[in-house]
């Protein structure tokens, strides 16, 4: 007789049993009120894996007395949806169907549009889930006909009850007396980053790997650590977690916090991602440190080159050096602001004619050359002479503003003296 998978065996049957999500399912919360009313409405659940999205969809189906169908958009097609429609109104689905469509972001625009007709005739209630931001990946017309609820990552403490329930089930199923050290539930929940699905799988693996001692099985904290040690660090390199970590790295460096910088760098490296932090550190050197410490770019480039050549795990050393250097360096985004402002003007159509004296000497037709009147700065005192460089139509537009750091203020003082005619 085949045993029921542990993840299914511990799946909550009521809203009160769902781990975490009190902002959605606590007493008086909006989603709970919708579910308890028995109203069939189209929903989109957004959040990380293992946070209860599938479980809640199942509870909604029971509450609305609809037949639950589960499709995954990575493998499903519209024909699968049509097959479900054929069941509606029959003995298979007499009260209508609730379609739980997992990973809806993998349906293209045409496929998502095709769902609308099935939603609008009321025979199918759609509950879609996604680990990506639905406002970027879900078609607008489908979004407008649905209500979006965000499922938050669980804390380790919120996941512990599910782990304890899973341990209780494997204890009942075990052929030998089974027990565990007191720290095991929290160790598993912490190591799996609050992902209940991963935590339950860890319990199952831990119980199968337990060694009998004197006819008994003891699950130890040490074994639990080995089972769960990398689970919390895995992430989809094409998904939101990836970009959230890179964003956190940059914002920590911008905020001059070296501890947070090496922490988020470490998260990326433990997940085996080397190239993304290399690229982001180079961006930070220009965008956030910039002219306050121009050498930061050269040093960061050297660290990145060394990291790529070394590979992991040694690459962590030069990358940590770059991250700490950038976090503790003075900051300036003056050059960043200057190029953004200039490009915005260009995109708005502020594209004037290049002054004649700046054009290539071959701009005129052969035999009809005109004097350029270009003044060569190097033949003038202090290598400077006043002349116009911006197009006439831009007037005296200023894009670059000297920031208040030592390096840029020294440059400002230098040019104020020269351009102002001082000594």
Short mmCIF file of C-alpha atoms in Angstrom, two decimals, residues 8-412:
data_model
loop_
_atom_site.label_atom_id
_atom_site.label_comp_id
_atom_site.label_asym_id
_atom_site.label_seq_id
_atom_site.Cartn_x
_atom_site.Cartn_y
_atom_site.Cartn_z
CA UNK A 8 -0.35 16.13 1.45
CA UNK A 9 -0.86 14.40 4.78
CA UNK A 10 -0.17 17.56 6.78
CA UNK A 11 -1.93 19.97 4.41
CA UNK A 12 -4.24 22.23 6.47
CA UNK A 13 -7.97 21.71 6.07
CA UNK A 14 -9.04 24.99 7.70
CA UNK A 15 -7.85 28.58 7.52
CA UNK A 16 -6.76 28.50 11.19
CA UNK A 17 -4.33 25.66 10.41
CA UNK A 18 -2.53 27.60 7.65
CA UNK A 19 0.92 28.68 8.80
CA UNK A 20 1.52 32.44 8.84
CA UNK A 21 -0.38 34.83 6.52
CA UNK A 22 -2.26 36.45 9.42
CA UNK A 23 -2.54 39.65 7.35
CA UNK A 24 -4.68 37.65 4.89
CA UNK A 25 -6.27 34.91 7.00
CA UNK A 26 -6.42 36.30 10.54
CA UNK A 27 -9.78 37.12 12.08
CA UNK A 28 -11.32 40.03 10.18
CA UNK A 29 -8.75 39.97 7.35
CA UNK A 30 -10.09 40.65 3.85
CA UNK A 31 -9.23 37.31 2.22
CA UNK A 32 -10.65 35.38 5.17
CA UNK A 33 -13.92 37.34 4.94
CA UNK A 34 -14.17 36.59 1.21
CA UNK A 35 -13.56 32.86 1.78
CA UNK A 36 -15.94 32.58 4.73
CA UNK A 37 -18.69 34.29 2.75
CA UNK A 38 -18.59 31.40 0.30
CA UNK A 39 -18.31 33.87 -2.58
CA UNK A 40 -16.67 32.54 -5.72
CA UNK A 41 -14.36 35.25 -7.01
CA UNK A 42 -11.32 35.34 -9.26
CA UNK A 43 -8.10 35.72 -7.29
CA UNK A 44 -4.37 36.01 -7.90
CA UNK A 45 -2.03 34.83 -5.16
CA UNK A 46 1.47 36.32 -5.30
CA UNK A 47 4.32 35.14 -3.11
CA UNK A 48 7.20 32.70 -2.56
CA UNK A 49 6.87 28.94 -2.79
CA UNK A 50 5.73 27.02 0.27
CA UNK A 51 3.66 29.84 1.81
CA UNK A 52 0.19 28.26 1.52
CA UNK A 53 -1.16 29.44 -1.85
CA UNK A 54 -2.17 25.96 -3.04
CA UNK A 55 -3.59 25.07 0.35
CA UNK A 56 -5.82 28.16 0.48
CA UNK A 57 -7.07 27.48 -3.05
CA UNK A 58 -8.16 24.00 -1.90
CA UNK A 59 -9.98 25.45 1.11
CA UNK A 60 -11.79 27.94 -1.16
CA UNK A 61 -12.94 25.11 -3.44
CA UNK A 62 -14.44 23.25 -0.48
CA UNK A 63 -16.04 26.38 0.91
CA UNK A 64 -17.70 27.23 -2.42
CA UNK A 65 -18.60 23.59 -3.11
CA UNK A 66 -16.77 23.64 -6.44
CA UNK A 67 -14.66 20.92 -8.00
CA UNK A 68 -10.96 21.80 -7.73
CA UNK A 69 -8.74 21.45 -10.79
CA UNK A 70 -5.01 22.06 -10.53
CA UNK A 71 -2.94 23.01 -13.56
CA UNK A 72 0.64 24.24 -13.78
CA UNK A 73 1.22 26.82 -16.50
CA UNK A 74 4.71 25.49 -17.18
CA UNK A 75 3.20 22.36 -18.76
CA UNK A 76 -0.52 23.10 -19.26
CA UNK A 77 -2.19 24.30 -22.45
CA UNK A 78 -5.52 25.92 -23.31
CA UNK A 79 -6.76 22.49 -24.33
CA UNK A 80 -6.42 21.46 -20.68
CA UNK A 81 -8.65 24.40 -19.74
CA UNK A 82 -11.18 23.41 -22.42
CA UNK A 83 -11.23 19.88 -21.03
CA UNK A 84 -12.11 21.31 -17.61
CA UNK A 85 -14.90 23.38 -19.17
CA UNK A 86 -16.35 20.18 -20.61
CA UNK A 87 -16.77 18.86 -17.06
CA UNK A 88 -18.71 21.91 -15.82
CA UNK A 89 -22.39 21.15 -15.32
CA UNK A 90 -21.87 17.39 -15.46
CA UNK A 91 -21.71 14.90 -12.61
CA UNK A 92 -17.96 15.58 -12.44
CA UNK A 93 -18.37 19.27 -11.63
CA UNK A 94 -22.07 19.93 -11.03
CA UNK A 95 -21.57 23.23 -9.17
CA UNK A 96 -18.88 24.64 -11.40
CA UNK A 97 -15.12 24.42 -11.26
CA UNK A 98 -12.40 26.24 -9.40
CA UNK A 99 -9.27 26.26 -11.55
CA UNK A 100 -6.06 26.68 -9.60
CA UNK A 101 -3.50 27.75 -12.19
CA UNK A 102 0.01 27.65 -10.71
CA UNK A 103 2.83 29.81 -12.13
CA UNK A 104 0.48 31.79 -14.38
CA UNK A 105 3.42 33.92 -15.56
CA UNK A 106 4.37 31.06 -17.88
CA UNK A 107 1.18 31.55 -19.89
CA UNK A 108 1.85 33.98 -22.72
CA UNK A 109 -0.39 36.98 -23.39
CA UNK A 110 -2.61 35.13 -25.87
CA UNK A 111 -3.11 32.23 -23.45
CA UNK A 112 -3.95 34.61 -20.61
CA UNK A 113 -6.40 36.50 -22.83
CA UNK A 114 -8.10 33.24 -23.73
CA UNK A 115 -8.83 32.59 -20.05
CA UNK A 116 -11.06 35.68 -19.94
CA UNK A 117 -13.99 34.09 -21.77
CA UNK A 118 -14.03 31.20 -19.33
CA UNK A 119 -13.88 33.60 -16.35
CA UNK A 120 -16.61 35.91 -17.66
CA UNK A 121 -19.25 33.25 -18.23
CA UNK A 122 -19.02 32.39 -14.53
CA UNK A 123 -18.61 28.66 -14.99
CA UNK A 124 -14.97 28.70 -13.91
CA UNK A 125 -13.55 30.55 -10.94
CA UNK A 126 -9.86 31.24 -11.46
CA UNK A 127 -7.36 31.26 -8.62
CA UNK A 128 -3.96 31.87 -10.16
CA UNK A 129 -0.67 31.89 -8.32
CA UNK A 130 2.71 33.32 -9.20
CA UNK A 131 6.06 33.78 -7.54
CA UNK A 132 6.66 36.85 -9.74
CA UNK A 133 5.14 40.31 -9.45
CA UNK A 134 1.72 39.94 -11.15
CA UNK A 135 1.68 43.58 -12.20
CA UNK A 136 4.63 42.80 -14.48
CA UNK A 137 3.69 39.32 -15.67
CA UNK A 138 -0.10 39.08 -15.74
CA UNK A 139 -2.17 40.56 -18.59
CA UNK A 140 -3.98 43.76 -17.56
CA UNK A 141 -7.45 42.62 -18.58
CA UNK A 142 -7.05 39.51 -16.43
CA UNK A 143 -5.71 41.57 -13.53
CA UNK A 144 -8.69 43.92 -13.72
CA UNK A 145 -11.07 40.96 -13.28
CA UNK A 146 -9.19 39.55 -10.29
CA UNK A 147 -8.16 40.55 -6.79
CA UNK A 148 -4.48 40.25 -5.95
CA UNK A 149 -3.35 39.04 -2.52
CA UNK A 150 0.31 38.86 -1.54
CA UNK A 151 1.50 35.90 0.53
CA UNK A 152 4.46 36.81 2.72
CA UNK A 153 7.49 34.60 3.45
CA UNK A 154 7.02 32.75 6.72
CA UNK A 155 9.28 33.31 9.69
CA UNK A 156 10.95 30.20 11.06
CA UNK A 157 8.72 30.42 14.14
CA UNK A 158 5.57 30.46 11.97
CA UNK A 159 6.75 27.32 10.14
CA UNK A 160 7.56 25.34 13.31
CA UNK A 161 3.96 24.07 13.93
CA UNK A 162 3.89 22.56 10.43
CA UNK A 163 7.24 20.88 11.07
CA UNK A 164 5.99 19.49 14.39
CA UNK A 165 2.85 18.12 12.65
CA UNK A 166 5.05 16.47 10.02
CA UNK A 167 7.27 14.95 12.70
CA UNK A 168 4.19 13.62 14.46
CA UNK A 169 3.00 11.89 11.28
CA UNK A 170 6.36 10.24 10.55
CA UNK A 171 6.48 9.21 14.19
CA UNK A 172 3.13 7.43 13.80
CA UNK A 173 4.18 5.82 10.52
CA UNK A 174 7.61 4.68 11.75
CA UNK A 175 8.14 0.97 12.25
CA UNK A 176 10.57 1.77 15.08
CA UNK A 177 10.04 4.13 18.03
CA UNK A 178 11.03 7.58 16.77
CA UNK A 179 11.89 10.73 18.69
CA UNK A 180 13.83 13.93 18.06
CA UNK A 181 16.02 16.36 19.89
CA UNK A 182 14.27 19.48 21.14
CA UNK A 183 16.05 21.80 18.68
CA UNK A 184 15.12 19.80 15.57
CA UNK A 185 11.81 21.52 14.60
CA UNK A 186 13.24 25.06 14.77
CA UNK A 187 16.46 23.93 13.07
CA UNK A 188 14.53 22.56 10.11
CA UNK A 189 12.20 25.57 9.90
CA UNK A 190 15.14 27.98 10.02
CA UNK A 191 17.28 26.05 7.55
CA UNK A 192 14.41 25.92 5.04
CA UNK A 193 13.87 29.67 5.18
CA UNK A 194 10.25 29.36 6.35
CA UNK A 195 9.26 27.41 3.20
CA UNK A 196 6.81 24.86 4.60
CA UNK A 197 7.07 22.57 1.57
CA UNK A 198 10.86 22.40 1.87
CA UNK A 199 10.60 21.92 5.62
CA UNK A 200 8.19 18.99 5.27
CA UNK A 201 10.41 17.40 2.63
CA UNK A 202 13.35 17.83 5.00
CA UNK A 203 11.43 16.02 7.75
CA UNK A 204 10.68 13.16 5.37
CA UNK A 205 14.31 12.87 4.28
CA UNK A 206 15.56 13.17 7.85
CA UNK A 207 13.32 10.35 9.06
CA UNK A 208 14.37 8.06 6.21
CA UNK A 209 18.07 8.71 6.87
CA UNK A 210 17.87 8.17 10.64
CA UNK A 211 20.11 5.41 11.96
CA UNK A 212 18.60 2.85 14.35
CA UNK A 213 20.28 2.81 17.75
CA UNK A 214 19.18 0.09 20.20
CA UNK A 215 16.03 -0.46 18.17
CA UNK A 216 15.05 3.24 18.24
CA UNK A 217 15.35 6.21 15.86
CA UNK A 218 16.58 9.58 17.09
CA UNK A 219 16.48 12.64 14.82
CA UNK A 220 19.36 14.92 15.79
CA UNK A 221 19.96 18.62 15.38
CA UNK A 222 23.24 17.90 13.56
CA UNK A 223 21.47 15.77 10.94
CA UNK A 224 18.71 18.38 10.61
CA UNK A 225 21.32 21.04 9.85
CA UNK A 226 22.83 18.92 7.07
CA UNK A 227 19.44 18.27 5.48
CA UNK A 228 18.33 21.91 5.50
CA UNK A 229 21.61 23.81 5.27
CA UNK A 230 21.21 25.08 1.68
CA UNK A 231 17.43 25.19 1.34
CA UNK A 232 17.03 28.79 2.49
CA UNK A 233 19.61 30.02 -0.02
CA UNK A 234 18.16 28.57 -3.20
CA UNK A 235 16.44 31.02 -5.48
CA UNK A 236 15.35 31.43 -9.07
CA UNK A 237 17.97 33.46 -10.92
CA UNK A 238 15.32 34.74 -13.32
CA UNK A 239 12.80 35.59 -10.60
CA UNK A 240 12.04 38.27 -8.03
CA UNK A 241 14.27 36.77 -5.32
CA UNK A 242 17.26 37.23 -7.59
CA UNK A 243 16.55 40.90 -8.22
CA UNK A 244 15.54 41.52 -4.61
CA UNK A 245 18.94 40.28 -3.42
CA UNK A 246 20.80 42.41 -5.97
CA UNK A 247 18.68 45.42 -5.00
CA UNK A 248 19.39 44.82 -1.31
CA UNK A 249 23.13 44.56 -2.07
CA UNK A 250 23.17 47.88 -3.93
CA UNK A 251 21.01 49.72 -1.41
CA UNK A 252 23.15 48.47 1.49
CA UNK A 253 26.32 49.72 -0.22
CA UNK A 254 24.63 53.00 -1.14
CA UNK A 255 23.60 53.30 2.51
CA UNK A 256 27.23 52.73 3.60
CA UNK A 257 26.48 49.55 5.58
CA UNK A 258 29.37 47.10 5.00
CA UNK A 259 27.80 44.41 7.20
CA UNK A 260 24.60 44.26 5.17
CA UNK A 261 26.64 44.48 1.96
CA UNK A 262 28.68 41.33 2.69
CA UNK A 263 25.56 39.55 3.96
CA UNK A 264 23.62 40.01 0.71
CA UNK A 265 26.74 39.31 -1.31
CA UNK A 266 27.08 36.09 0.68
CA UNK A 267 23.47 35.12 -0.06
CA UNK A 268 24.15 35.45 -3.78
CA UNK A 269 27.40 33.50 -3.60
CA UNK A 270 26.01 30.67 -1.46
CA UNK A 271 23.34 30.25 -4.14
CA UNK A 272 26.18 29.78 -6.65
CA UNK A 273 25.61 33.10 -8.45
CA UNK A 274 28.93 34.70 -9.33
CA UNK A 275 28.36 36.84 -12.42
CA UNK A 276 25.33 38.81 -11.19
CA UNK A 277 27.06 40.34 -8.15
CA UNK A 278 30.16 41.03 -10.27
CA UNK A 279 28.09 43.06 -12.71
CA UNK A 280 26.16 44.82 -9.95
CA UNK A 281 29.33 45.84 -8.08
CA UNK A 282 30.65 47.48 -11.26
CA UNK A 283 27.38 49.38 -11.62
CA UNK A 284 27.55 50.53 -7.99
CA UNK A 285 31.11 51.79 -8.42
CA UNK A 286 29.91 54.22 -11.09
CA UNK A 287 26.38 54.96 -9.93
CA UNK A 288 26.83 55.38 -6.19
CA UNK A 289 30.50 56.12 -5.54
CA UNK A 290 31.33 57.80 -8.81
CA UNK A 291 33.51 60.89 -8.71
CA UNK A 292 33.71 60.97 -4.91
CA UNK A 293 36.33 58.23 -5.24
CA UNK A 294 37.08 57.64 -8.94
CA UNK A 295 39.63 54.91 -8.20
CA UNK A 296 36.78 52.73 -6.87
CA UNK A 297 35.90 51.66 -10.40
CA UNK A 298 39.44 50.52 -11.20
CA UNK A 299 39.72 48.63 -7.92
CA UNK A 300 36.29 47.03 -8.32
CA UNK A 301 37.13 46.01 -11.89
CA UNK A 302 40.34 44.37 -10.66
CA UNK A 303 38.40 42.53 -7.91
CA UNK A 304 35.75 41.36 -10.38
CA UNK A 305 38.37 40.14 -12.86
CA UNK A 306 40.14 38.25 -10.08
CA UNK A 307 36.85 36.71 -8.91
CA UNK A 308 35.94 35.49 -12.39
CA UNK A 309 39.42 34.04 -12.85
CA UNK A 310 39.39 32.34 -9.45
CA UNK A 311 35.83 31.06 -9.52
CA UNK A 312 33.92 30.00 -6.43
CA UNK A 313 34.56 29.55 -3.57
CA UNK A 314 37.73 31.71 -3.65
CA UNK A 315 35.93 34.43 -5.63
CA UNK A 316 34.27 35.49 -2.40
CA UNK A 317 37.51 37.10 -1.23
CA UNK A 318 38.03 39.79 -3.91
CA UNK A 319 34.27 40.39 -4.14
CA UNK A 320 34.06 40.94 -0.39
CA UNK A 321 36.96 43.38 -0.70
CA UNK A 322 35.08 45.30 -3.39
CA UNK A 323 31.80 45.29 -1.45
CA UNK A 324 33.39 46.60 1.74
CA UNK A 325 35.44 49.20 -0.16
CA UNK A 326 32.33 50.51 -1.94
CA UNK A 327 30.25 50.52 1.24
CA UNK A 328 32.84 52.51 3.17
CA UNK A 329 33.80 54.86 0.33
CA UNK A 330 32.43 58.42 0.05
CA UNK A 331 29.36 58.58 -2.16
CA UNK A 332 28.38 60.66 -5.18
CA UNK A 333 25.77 60.14 -7.88
CA UNK A 334 26.54 63.39 -9.70
CA UNK A 335 27.72 61.77 -12.93
CA UNK A 336 24.75 59.38 -12.81
CA UNK A 337 22.35 62.30 -12.47
CA UNK A 338 24.08 64.21 -15.27
CA UNK A 339 23.76 61.46 -17.89
CA UNK A 340 20.17 60.68 -16.88
CA UNK A 341 19.17 64.33 -17.20
CA UNK A 342 20.94 64.69 -20.56
CA UNK A 343 19.31 61.56 -22.00
CA UNK A 344 15.89 62.65 -20.77
CA UNK A 345 16.29 65.95 -22.66
CA UNK A 346 17.36 64.06 -25.79
CA UNK A 347 14.38 61.70 -25.54
CA UNK A 348 12.08 64.73 -25.25
CA UNK A 349 13.41 66.05 -28.54
CA UNK A 350 15.88 68.64 -27.29
CA UNK A 351 18.36 67.78 -30.03
CA UNK A 352 19.96 70.94 -31.37
CA UNK A 353 22.47 71.38 -34.15
CA UNK A 354 26.10 70.78 -33.16
CA UNK A 355 27.98 74.09 -33.18
CA UNK A 356 29.87 74.56 -36.44
CA UNK A 357 33.27 74.89 -34.79
CA UNK A 358 32.85 71.45 -33.13
CA UNK A 359 32.04 69.56 -36.30
CA UNK A 360 34.46 67.30 -38.11
CA UNK A 361 36.78 69.19 -40.46
CA UNK A 362 35.34 67.14 -43.34
CA UNK A 363 31.81 68.43 -42.71
CA UNK A 364 32.02 70.75 -45.72
CA UNK A 365 32.03 69.62 -49.32
CA UNK A 366 35.42 69.51 -50.99
CA UNK A 367 36.28 72.91 -52.43
CA UNK A 368 33.74 74.80 -50.29
CA UNK A 369 35.36 74.53 -46.88
CA UNK A 370 34.60 77.27 -44.33
CA UNK A 371 36.70 78.33 -41.37
CA UNK A 372 35.71 76.36 -38.31
CA UNK A 373 36.72 78.98 -35.74
CA UNK A 374 37.47 76.18 -33.30
CA UNK A 375 39.79 77.28 -30.49
CA UNK A 376 42.25 74.57 -29.48
CA UNK A 377 42.35 74.70 -25.63
CA UNK A 378 45.89 73.33 -25.33
CA UNK A 379 47.45 76.43 -26.89
CA UNK A 380 45.79 78.71 -24.31
CA UNK A 381 46.95 79.42 -20.75
CA UNK A 382 46.02 76.63 -18.34
CA UNK A 383 44.60 74.67 -21.29
CA UNK A 384 41.30 76.53 -21.23
CA UNK A 385 39.50 78.97 -23.50
CA UNK A 386 35.86 79.94 -23.38
CA UNK A 387 33.74 78.81 -26.33
CA UNK A 388 30.33 77.23 -26.85
CA UNK A 389 29.98 73.46 -26.76
CA UNK A 390 26.25 72.77 -26.25
CA UNK A 391 23.84 73.37 -29.15
CA UNK A 392 22.49 76.93 -29.22
CA UNK A 393 18.94 75.68 -28.66
CA UNK A 394 19.86 74.30 -25.23
CA UNK A 395 20.96 77.69 -23.95
CA UNK A 396 22.89 77.49 -20.69
CA UNK A 397 21.48 74.13 -19.60
CA UNK A 398 23.41 72.53 -16.72
CA UNK A 399 23.46 68.75 -16.37
CA UNK A 400 26.40 68.18 -14.05
CA UNK A 401 26.38 69.61 -10.52
CA UNK A 402 29.49 69.22 -8.37
CA UNK A 403 28.70 67.09 -5.33
CA UNK A 404 29.86 68.05 -1.86
CA UNK A 405 32.71 65.55 -1.53
CA UNK A 406 36.40 66.37 -1.33
CA UNK A 407 37.34 65.23 -4.84
CA UNK A 408 34.57 67.05 -6.68
CA UNK A 409 34.86 70.18 -4.57
CA UNK A 410 38.58 70.31 -5.36
CA UNK A 411 37.75 70.12 -9.07
CA UNK A 412 35.09 72.81 -8.66
#
